[in-house]
Short mmCIF file of N, CA and C in Angstrom, two decimals:
data_model
loop_
_atom_site.label_atom_id
_atom_site.label_comp_id
_atom_site.label_asym_id
_atom_site.label_seq_id
_atom_site.Cartn_x
_atom_site.Cartn_y
_atom_site.Cartn_z
N MET A 15 0.85 -1.17 0.00
CA MET A 15 0.00 0.00 0.00
C MET A 15 0.90 1.24 0.00
N THR A 16 0.65 2.17 -0.88
CA THR A 16 1.46 3.38 -0.96
C THR A 16 1.12 4.34 0.18
N LYS A 17 1.97 5.33 0.37
CA LYS A 17 1.70 6.36 1.38
C LYS A 17 0.37 7.04 1.09
N GLU A 18 0.12 7.36 -0.15
CA GLU A 18 -1.12 8.04 -0.53
C GLU A 18 -2.34 7.17 -0.25
N GLN A 19 -2.23 5.88 -0.49
CA GLN A 19 -3.34 4.96 -0.20
C GLN A 19 -3.60 4.88 1.30
N ARG A 20 -2.52 4.86 2.10
CA ARG A 20 -2.70 4.84 3.56
C ARG A 20 -3.29 6.15 4.05
N GLN A 21 -2.84 7.27 3.50
CA GLN A 21 -3.43 8.56 3.87
C GLN A 21 -4.94 8.54 3.63
N GLU A 22 -5.32 8.07 2.47
CA GLU A 22 -6.75 8.04 2.13
C GLU A 22 -7.50 7.05 3.01
N MET A 23 -6.90 5.91 3.33
CA MET A 23 -7.54 4.94 4.21
C MET A 23 -7.78 5.56 5.59
N TYR A 24 -6.77 6.23 6.14
CA TYR A 24 -6.93 6.88 7.45
C TYR A 24 -7.99 7.97 7.37
N ARG A 25 -7.91 8.81 6.33
CA ARG A 25 -8.86 9.91 6.18
C ARG A 25 -10.29 9.39 6.06
N ALA A 26 -10.49 8.40 5.23
CA ALA A 26 -11.84 7.84 5.02
C ALA A 26 -12.38 7.21 6.30
N PHE A 27 -11.56 6.46 7.02
CA PHE A 27 -12.03 5.83 8.25
C PHE A 27 -12.39 6.88 9.29
N LEU A 28 -11.55 7.88 9.46
CA LEU A 28 -11.85 8.95 10.41
C LEU A 28 -13.15 9.65 10.05
N ALA A 29 -13.37 9.89 8.77
CA ALA A 29 -14.62 10.53 8.33
C ALA A 29 -15.82 9.64 8.66
N GLU A 30 -15.69 8.34 8.43
CA GLU A 30 -16.77 7.40 8.77
C GLU A 30 -17.08 7.42 10.26
N GLU A 31 -16.07 7.65 11.08
CA GLU A 31 -16.21 7.66 12.53
C GLU A 31 -16.72 9.02 13.05
N GLY A 32 -16.95 9.97 12.15
CA GLY A 32 -17.50 11.25 12.55
C GLY A 32 -16.50 12.37 12.74
N PHE A 33 -15.25 12.11 12.46
CA PHE A 33 -14.23 13.15 12.55
C PHE A 33 -14.21 13.96 11.25
N VAL A 34 -13.48 15.07 11.25
CA VAL A 34 -13.31 15.88 10.05
C VAL A 34 -11.81 15.92 9.73
N PRO A 35 -11.30 14.86 9.12
CA PRO A 35 -9.86 14.77 8.87
C PRO A 35 -9.43 15.54 7.63
N LYS A 36 -8.16 15.97 7.69
CA LYS A 36 -7.54 16.64 6.54
C LYS A 36 -6.12 16.12 6.42
N ILE A 37 -5.59 16.17 5.22
CA ILE A 37 -4.19 15.80 5.00
C ILE A 37 -3.40 17.10 4.94
N ASP A 38 -2.40 17.23 5.82
CA ASP A 38 -1.64 18.48 5.87
C ASP A 38 -0.48 18.46 4.88
N ALA A 39 0.29 19.55 4.85
CA ALA A 39 1.39 19.70 3.89
C ALA A 39 2.48 18.65 4.07
N ASP A 40 2.62 18.11 5.29
CA ASP A 40 3.62 17.05 5.54
C ASP A 40 3.11 15.67 5.16
N GLY A 41 1.83 15.57 4.81
CA GLY A 41 1.26 14.27 4.47
C GLY A 41 0.64 13.55 5.64
N ASP A 42 0.56 14.21 6.79
CA ASP A 42 -0.07 13.61 7.96
C ASP A 42 -1.58 13.85 7.90
N VAL A 43 -2.32 12.98 8.55
CA VAL A 43 -3.78 13.11 8.59
C VAL A 43 -4.14 13.74 9.93
N ILE A 44 -4.62 14.98 9.89
CA ILE A 44 -4.93 15.71 11.10
C ILE A 44 -6.44 15.72 11.35
N PHE A 45 -6.81 15.76 12.64
CA PHE A 45 -8.22 15.80 13.00
C PHE A 45 -8.34 16.26 14.44
N LYS A 46 -9.54 16.68 14.82
CA LYS A 46 -9.79 17.07 16.20
C LYS A 46 -10.61 16.00 16.90
N PHE A 47 -10.29 15.81 18.18
CA PHE A 47 -11.03 14.89 19.04
C PHE A 47 -11.22 15.61 20.36
N GLU A 48 -12.46 15.76 20.75
CA GLU A 48 -12.82 16.46 21.99
C GLU A 48 -12.13 17.82 22.08
N GLY A 49 -12.12 18.52 20.95
CA GLY A 49 -11.61 19.88 20.90
C GLY A 49 -10.10 20.02 20.79
N ARG A 50 -9.37 18.91 20.77
CA ARG A 50 -7.91 18.96 20.70
C ARG A 50 -7.43 18.37 19.37
N LEU A 51 -6.31 18.88 18.89
CA LEU A 51 -5.74 18.43 17.63
C LEU A 51 -4.93 17.14 17.82
N PHE A 52 -5.14 16.19 16.93
CA PHE A 52 -4.38 14.95 16.88
C PHE A 52 -3.97 14.74 15.42
N TYR A 53 -3.00 13.88 15.21
CA TYR A 53 -2.71 13.50 13.82
C TYR A 53 -2.13 12.10 13.75
N ILE A 54 -2.33 11.52 12.58
CA ILE A 54 -1.71 10.23 12.26
C ILE A 54 -0.53 10.55 11.36
N ASN A 55 0.65 10.19 11.83
CA ASN A 55 1.87 10.40 11.07
C ASN A 55 1.99 9.27 10.05
N VAL A 56 2.01 9.60 8.78
CA VAL A 56 2.03 8.58 7.73
C VAL A 56 3.47 8.43 7.23
N SER A 57 4.07 7.28 7.51
CA SER A 57 5.46 7.01 7.16
C SER A 57 5.65 6.90 5.65
N ASP A 58 6.76 7.45 5.18
CA ASP A 58 7.12 7.32 3.76
C ASP A 58 7.65 5.93 3.43
N THR A 59 8.25 5.28 4.43
CA THR A 59 9.01 4.06 4.14
C THR A 59 8.52 2.79 4.82
N ASP A 60 7.67 2.90 5.84
CA ASP A 60 7.27 1.71 6.59
C ASP A 60 5.75 1.59 6.59
N GLU A 61 5.24 0.73 5.75
CA GLU A 61 3.80 0.56 5.59
C GLU A 61 3.11 0.11 6.87
N ALA A 62 3.78 -0.66 7.69
CA ALA A 62 3.16 -1.21 8.89
C ALA A 62 3.19 -0.26 10.10
N TYR A 63 4.01 0.78 10.03
CA TYR A 63 4.18 1.68 11.17
C TYR A 63 2.99 2.62 11.30
N PHE A 64 2.35 2.60 12.47
CA PHE A 64 1.21 3.46 12.76
C PHE A 64 1.57 4.33 13.96
N ARG A 65 1.44 5.63 13.80
CA ARG A 65 1.79 6.57 14.87
C ARG A 65 0.69 7.61 14.99
N LEU A 66 0.02 7.60 16.14
CA LEU A 66 -1.04 8.54 16.48
C LEU A 66 -0.46 9.53 17.47
N VAL A 67 -0.55 10.83 17.18
CA VAL A 67 0.16 11.85 17.95
C VAL A 67 -0.80 12.89 18.53
N PHE A 68 -0.54 13.27 19.78
CA PHE A 68 -1.23 14.36 20.46
C PHE A 68 -0.15 15.43 20.70
N PRO A 69 0.00 16.39 19.77
CA PRO A 69 1.10 17.34 19.87
C PRO A 69 0.79 18.54 20.77
N ASN A 70 1.84 19.07 21.35
CA ASN A 70 1.78 20.36 22.05
C ASN A 70 0.64 20.49 23.05
N PHE A 71 0.48 19.52 23.92
CA PHE A 71 -0.62 19.65 24.89
C PHE A 71 -0.19 20.37 26.17
N TRP A 72 1.11 20.66 26.31
CA TRP A 72 1.59 21.42 27.47
C TRP A 72 2.84 22.18 27.06
N ASP A 73 2.90 23.48 27.36
CA ASP A 73 4.07 24.30 27.06
C ASP A 73 5.03 24.29 28.25
N ILE A 74 6.32 24.21 27.94
CA ILE A 74 7.37 24.29 28.94
C ILE A 74 7.82 25.76 28.97
N GLU A 75 7.65 26.39 30.12
CA GLU A 75 7.88 27.84 30.19
C GLU A 75 9.18 28.25 30.86
N SER A 76 9.93 27.31 31.44
CA SER A 76 11.19 27.66 32.08
C SER A 76 12.07 26.42 32.19
N GLU A 77 13.33 26.65 32.49
CA GLU A 77 14.24 25.51 32.67
C GLU A 77 13.88 24.72 33.93
N ALA A 78 13.40 25.40 34.96
CA ALA A 78 12.96 24.70 36.17
C ALA A 78 11.77 23.80 35.86
N GLU A 79 10.86 24.30 35.05
CA GLU A 79 9.70 23.49 34.66
C GLU A 79 10.13 22.32 33.78
N ARG A 80 11.15 22.53 32.95
CA ARG A 80 11.64 21.46 32.07
C ARG A 80 12.13 20.26 32.90
N GLU A 81 12.83 20.52 33.99
CA GLU A 81 13.30 19.44 34.86
C GLU A 81 12.12 18.62 35.40
N LYS A 82 11.10 19.32 35.85
CA LYS A 82 9.90 18.64 36.37
C LYS A 82 9.19 17.90 35.23
N ALA A 83 9.22 18.48 34.03
CA ALA A 83 8.54 17.89 32.87
C ALA A 83 9.13 16.55 32.47
N TYR A 84 10.46 16.44 32.55
CA TYR A 84 11.09 15.16 32.20
C TYR A 84 10.59 14.04 33.12
N GLU A 85 10.54 14.33 34.40
CA GLU A 85 10.07 13.31 35.35
C GLU A 85 8.58 13.01 35.14
N ALA A 86 7.79 14.06 34.92
CA ALA A 86 6.35 13.86 34.69
C ALA A 86 6.11 13.04 33.42
N ALA A 87 6.89 13.30 32.37
CA ALA A 87 6.74 12.55 31.11
C ALA A 87 7.12 11.09 31.32
N HIS A 88 8.22 10.86 32.03
CA HIS A 88 8.65 9.49 32.31
C HIS A 88 7.56 8.73 33.07
N ASN A 89 7.03 9.34 34.12
CA ASN A 89 6.02 8.67 34.94
C ASN A 89 4.72 8.45 34.19
N ALA A 90 4.28 9.43 33.40
CA ALA A 90 3.05 9.27 32.62
C ALA A 90 3.21 8.14 31.62
N SER A 91 4.37 8.05 31.00
CA SER A 91 4.63 6.96 30.03
C SER A 91 4.65 5.60 30.72
N ALA A 92 5.27 5.56 31.88
CA ALA A 92 5.37 4.29 32.61
C ALA A 92 4.02 3.81 33.14
N GLN A 93 3.11 4.74 33.42
CA GLN A 93 1.82 4.40 34.02
C GLN A 93 0.70 4.19 33.00
N THR A 94 0.97 4.46 31.72
CA THR A 94 -0.08 4.37 30.71
C THR A 94 0.32 3.38 29.63
N LYS A 95 -0.53 2.40 29.40
CA LYS A 95 -0.25 1.41 28.37
C LYS A 95 -0.12 2.08 27.00
N VAL A 96 0.89 1.69 26.26
CA VAL A 96 1.14 2.04 24.86
C VAL A 96 1.58 3.50 24.65
N ALA A 97 1.07 4.45 25.38
CA ALA A 97 1.38 5.86 25.15
C ALA A 97 2.76 6.24 25.67
N LYS A 98 3.40 7.14 24.93
CA LYS A 98 4.68 7.71 25.33
C LYS A 98 4.53 9.22 25.38
N VAL A 99 5.03 9.83 26.44
CA VAL A 99 5.01 11.28 26.59
C VAL A 99 6.46 11.75 26.50
N TYR A 100 6.69 12.81 25.73
CA TYR A 100 8.05 13.29 25.55
C TYR A 100 8.04 14.78 25.25
N LEU A 101 9.19 15.41 25.44
CA LEU A 101 9.33 16.84 25.20
C LEU A 101 9.86 17.08 23.80
N VAL A 102 9.27 18.09 23.13
CA VAL A 102 9.73 18.53 21.82
C VAL A 102 9.93 20.04 21.94
N LYS A 103 11.18 20.45 21.94
CA LYS A 103 11.54 21.86 22.15
C LYS A 103 10.88 22.36 23.43
N ASP A 104 9.98 23.33 23.33
CA ASP A 104 9.32 23.88 24.52
C ASP A 104 7.89 23.38 24.68
N GLY A 105 7.61 22.22 24.15
CA GLY A 105 6.28 21.64 24.27
C GLY A 105 6.33 20.19 24.69
N THR A 106 5.17 19.68 25.08
CA THR A 106 5.05 18.29 25.48
C THR A 106 4.09 17.59 24.53
N TRP A 107 4.50 16.46 24.04
CA TRP A 107 3.73 15.67 23.09
C TRP A 107 3.51 14.27 23.67
N ALA A 108 2.52 13.57 23.11
CA ALA A 108 2.31 12.16 23.43
C ALA A 108 2.03 11.42 22.13
N ALA A 109 2.41 10.17 22.09
CA ALA A 109 2.19 9.37 20.88
C ALA A 109 1.92 7.91 21.26
N VAL A 110 1.14 7.28 20.41
CA VAL A 110 0.92 5.84 20.44
C VAL A 110 1.53 5.32 19.16
N GLU A 111 2.42 4.34 19.29
CA GLU A 111 3.09 3.78 18.13
C GLU A 111 2.95 2.27 18.14
N MET A 112 2.70 1.73 16.97
CA MET A 112 2.59 0.27 16.85
C MET A 112 2.80 -0.14 15.40
N PHE A 113 2.98 -1.42 15.21
CA PHE A 113 3.07 -1.97 13.86
C PHE A 113 1.72 -2.61 13.54
N CYS A 114 1.15 -2.20 12.43
CA CYS A 114 -0.15 -2.72 11.99
C CYS A 114 0.04 -3.37 10.63
N SER A 115 -0.03 -4.67 10.60
CA SER A 115 0.15 -5.39 9.35
C SER A 115 -0.96 -6.43 9.20
N PRO A 116 -1.81 -6.23 8.22
CA PRO A 116 -1.81 -5.15 7.23
C PRO A 116 -2.22 -3.82 7.87
N PRO A 117 -1.97 -2.70 7.18
CA PRO A 117 -2.22 -1.38 7.75
C PRO A 117 -3.65 -1.17 8.26
N GLU A 118 -4.61 -1.88 7.70
CA GLU A 118 -6.02 -1.70 8.09
C GLU A 118 -6.31 -2.09 9.54
N VAL A 119 -5.42 -2.83 10.16
CA VAL A 119 -5.70 -3.28 11.53
C VAL A 119 -5.61 -2.15 12.56
N PHE A 120 -5.26 -0.94 12.12
CA PHE A 120 -5.27 0.20 13.03
C PHE A 120 -6.69 0.53 13.48
N LYS A 121 -7.69 0.17 12.69
CA LYS A 121 -9.06 0.63 12.94
C LYS A 121 -9.59 0.32 14.34
N PRO A 122 -9.51 -0.92 14.82
CA PRO A 122 -10.03 -1.17 16.17
C PRO A 122 -9.18 -0.54 17.28
N ALA A 123 -7.95 -0.16 16.95
CA ALA A 123 -7.06 0.42 17.97
C ALA A 123 -7.16 1.94 18.06
N LEU A 124 -7.81 2.58 17.11
CA LEU A 124 -7.82 4.04 17.08
C LEU A 124 -8.44 4.66 18.33
N ARG A 125 -9.64 4.28 18.68
CA ARG A 125 -10.31 4.88 19.84
C ARG A 125 -9.56 4.59 21.14
N ARG A 126 -9.04 3.38 21.26
CA ARG A 126 -8.29 3.05 22.47
C ARG A 126 -6.98 3.84 22.51
N GLY A 127 -6.39 4.06 21.36
CA GLY A 127 -5.19 4.88 21.29
C GLY A 127 -5.47 6.32 21.70
N LEU A 128 -6.57 6.87 21.25
CA LEU A 128 -6.96 8.22 21.65
C LEU A 128 -7.17 8.29 23.16
N SER A 129 -7.79 7.28 23.71
CA SER A 129 -8.02 7.22 25.16
C SER A 129 -6.69 7.14 25.91
N ALA A 130 -5.76 6.34 25.42
CA ALA A 130 -4.46 6.22 26.07
C ALA A 130 -3.71 7.55 26.03
N LEU A 131 -3.81 8.26 24.93
CA LEU A 131 -3.14 9.56 24.84
C LEU A 131 -3.73 10.55 25.83
N GLN A 132 -5.04 10.55 25.94
CA GLN A 132 -5.69 11.46 26.90
C GLN A 132 -5.31 11.09 28.34
N THR A 133 -5.25 9.81 28.63
CA THR A 133 -4.88 9.36 29.97
C THR A 133 -3.45 9.78 30.29
N ALA A 134 -2.53 9.54 29.37
CA ALA A 134 -1.14 9.91 29.59
C ALA A 134 -0.99 11.42 29.76
N ALA A 135 -1.69 12.19 28.94
CA ALA A 135 -1.62 13.64 29.05
C ALA A 135 -2.17 14.11 30.39
N GLU A 136 -3.24 13.50 30.87
CA GLU A 136 -3.82 13.90 32.15
C GLU A 136 -2.88 13.53 33.30
N LYS A 137 -2.25 12.38 33.25
CA LYS A 137 -1.28 12.00 34.29
C LYS A 137 -0.12 13.00 34.30
N TYR A 138 0.32 13.40 33.12
CA TYR A 138 1.38 14.38 33.01
C TYR A 138 0.94 15.72 33.61
N ARG A 139 -0.24 16.18 33.24
CA ARG A 139 -0.74 17.46 33.75
C ARG A 139 -0.86 17.44 35.28
N GLN A 140 -1.37 16.35 35.81
CA GLN A 140 -1.50 16.25 37.27
C GLN A 140 -0.14 16.37 37.95
N ALA A 141 0.85 15.69 37.40
CA ALA A 141 2.19 15.75 37.98
C ALA A 141 2.77 17.16 37.86
N MET A 142 2.51 17.82 36.76
CA MET A 142 3.05 19.18 36.58
C MET A 142 2.38 20.18 37.50
N ARG A 143 1.12 19.97 37.81
CA ARG A 143 0.39 20.90 38.69
C ARG A 143 0.67 20.65 40.16
N ALA A 144 1.17 19.47 40.49
CA ALA A 144 1.46 19.13 41.90
C ALA A 144 2.69 19.90 42.37
N SER A 145 2.72 20.22 43.61
CA SER A 145 3.87 20.98 44.15
C SER A 145 5.08 20.11 44.34
#
């Protein structure tokens, strides 16, 4: 399956599920879920690689906060199945990554992946708000 075919498969499935997906300039399939932006990163080279991303859900505003953020990201990742939380420049992102072969097997995992991302982000936020 080509990258373009996978983009269209993701876009069509998201539309069937009630989302309003778009393909951005990078070739990723972007959509909103519960008011927040998510995207499916479509690999150029690995047909089986599926990556669902929740970008920029928390801004890092100082070096002191960055130290706390590393620990919060580590703990949120360790406490949440499948989801990984990590820092990108001055922001915090979360992603669910898996191999789906054939690529269509992502469908039953999409909603659970979204839930895992929200759970990981909430665990991270709680840790960041704690003294």
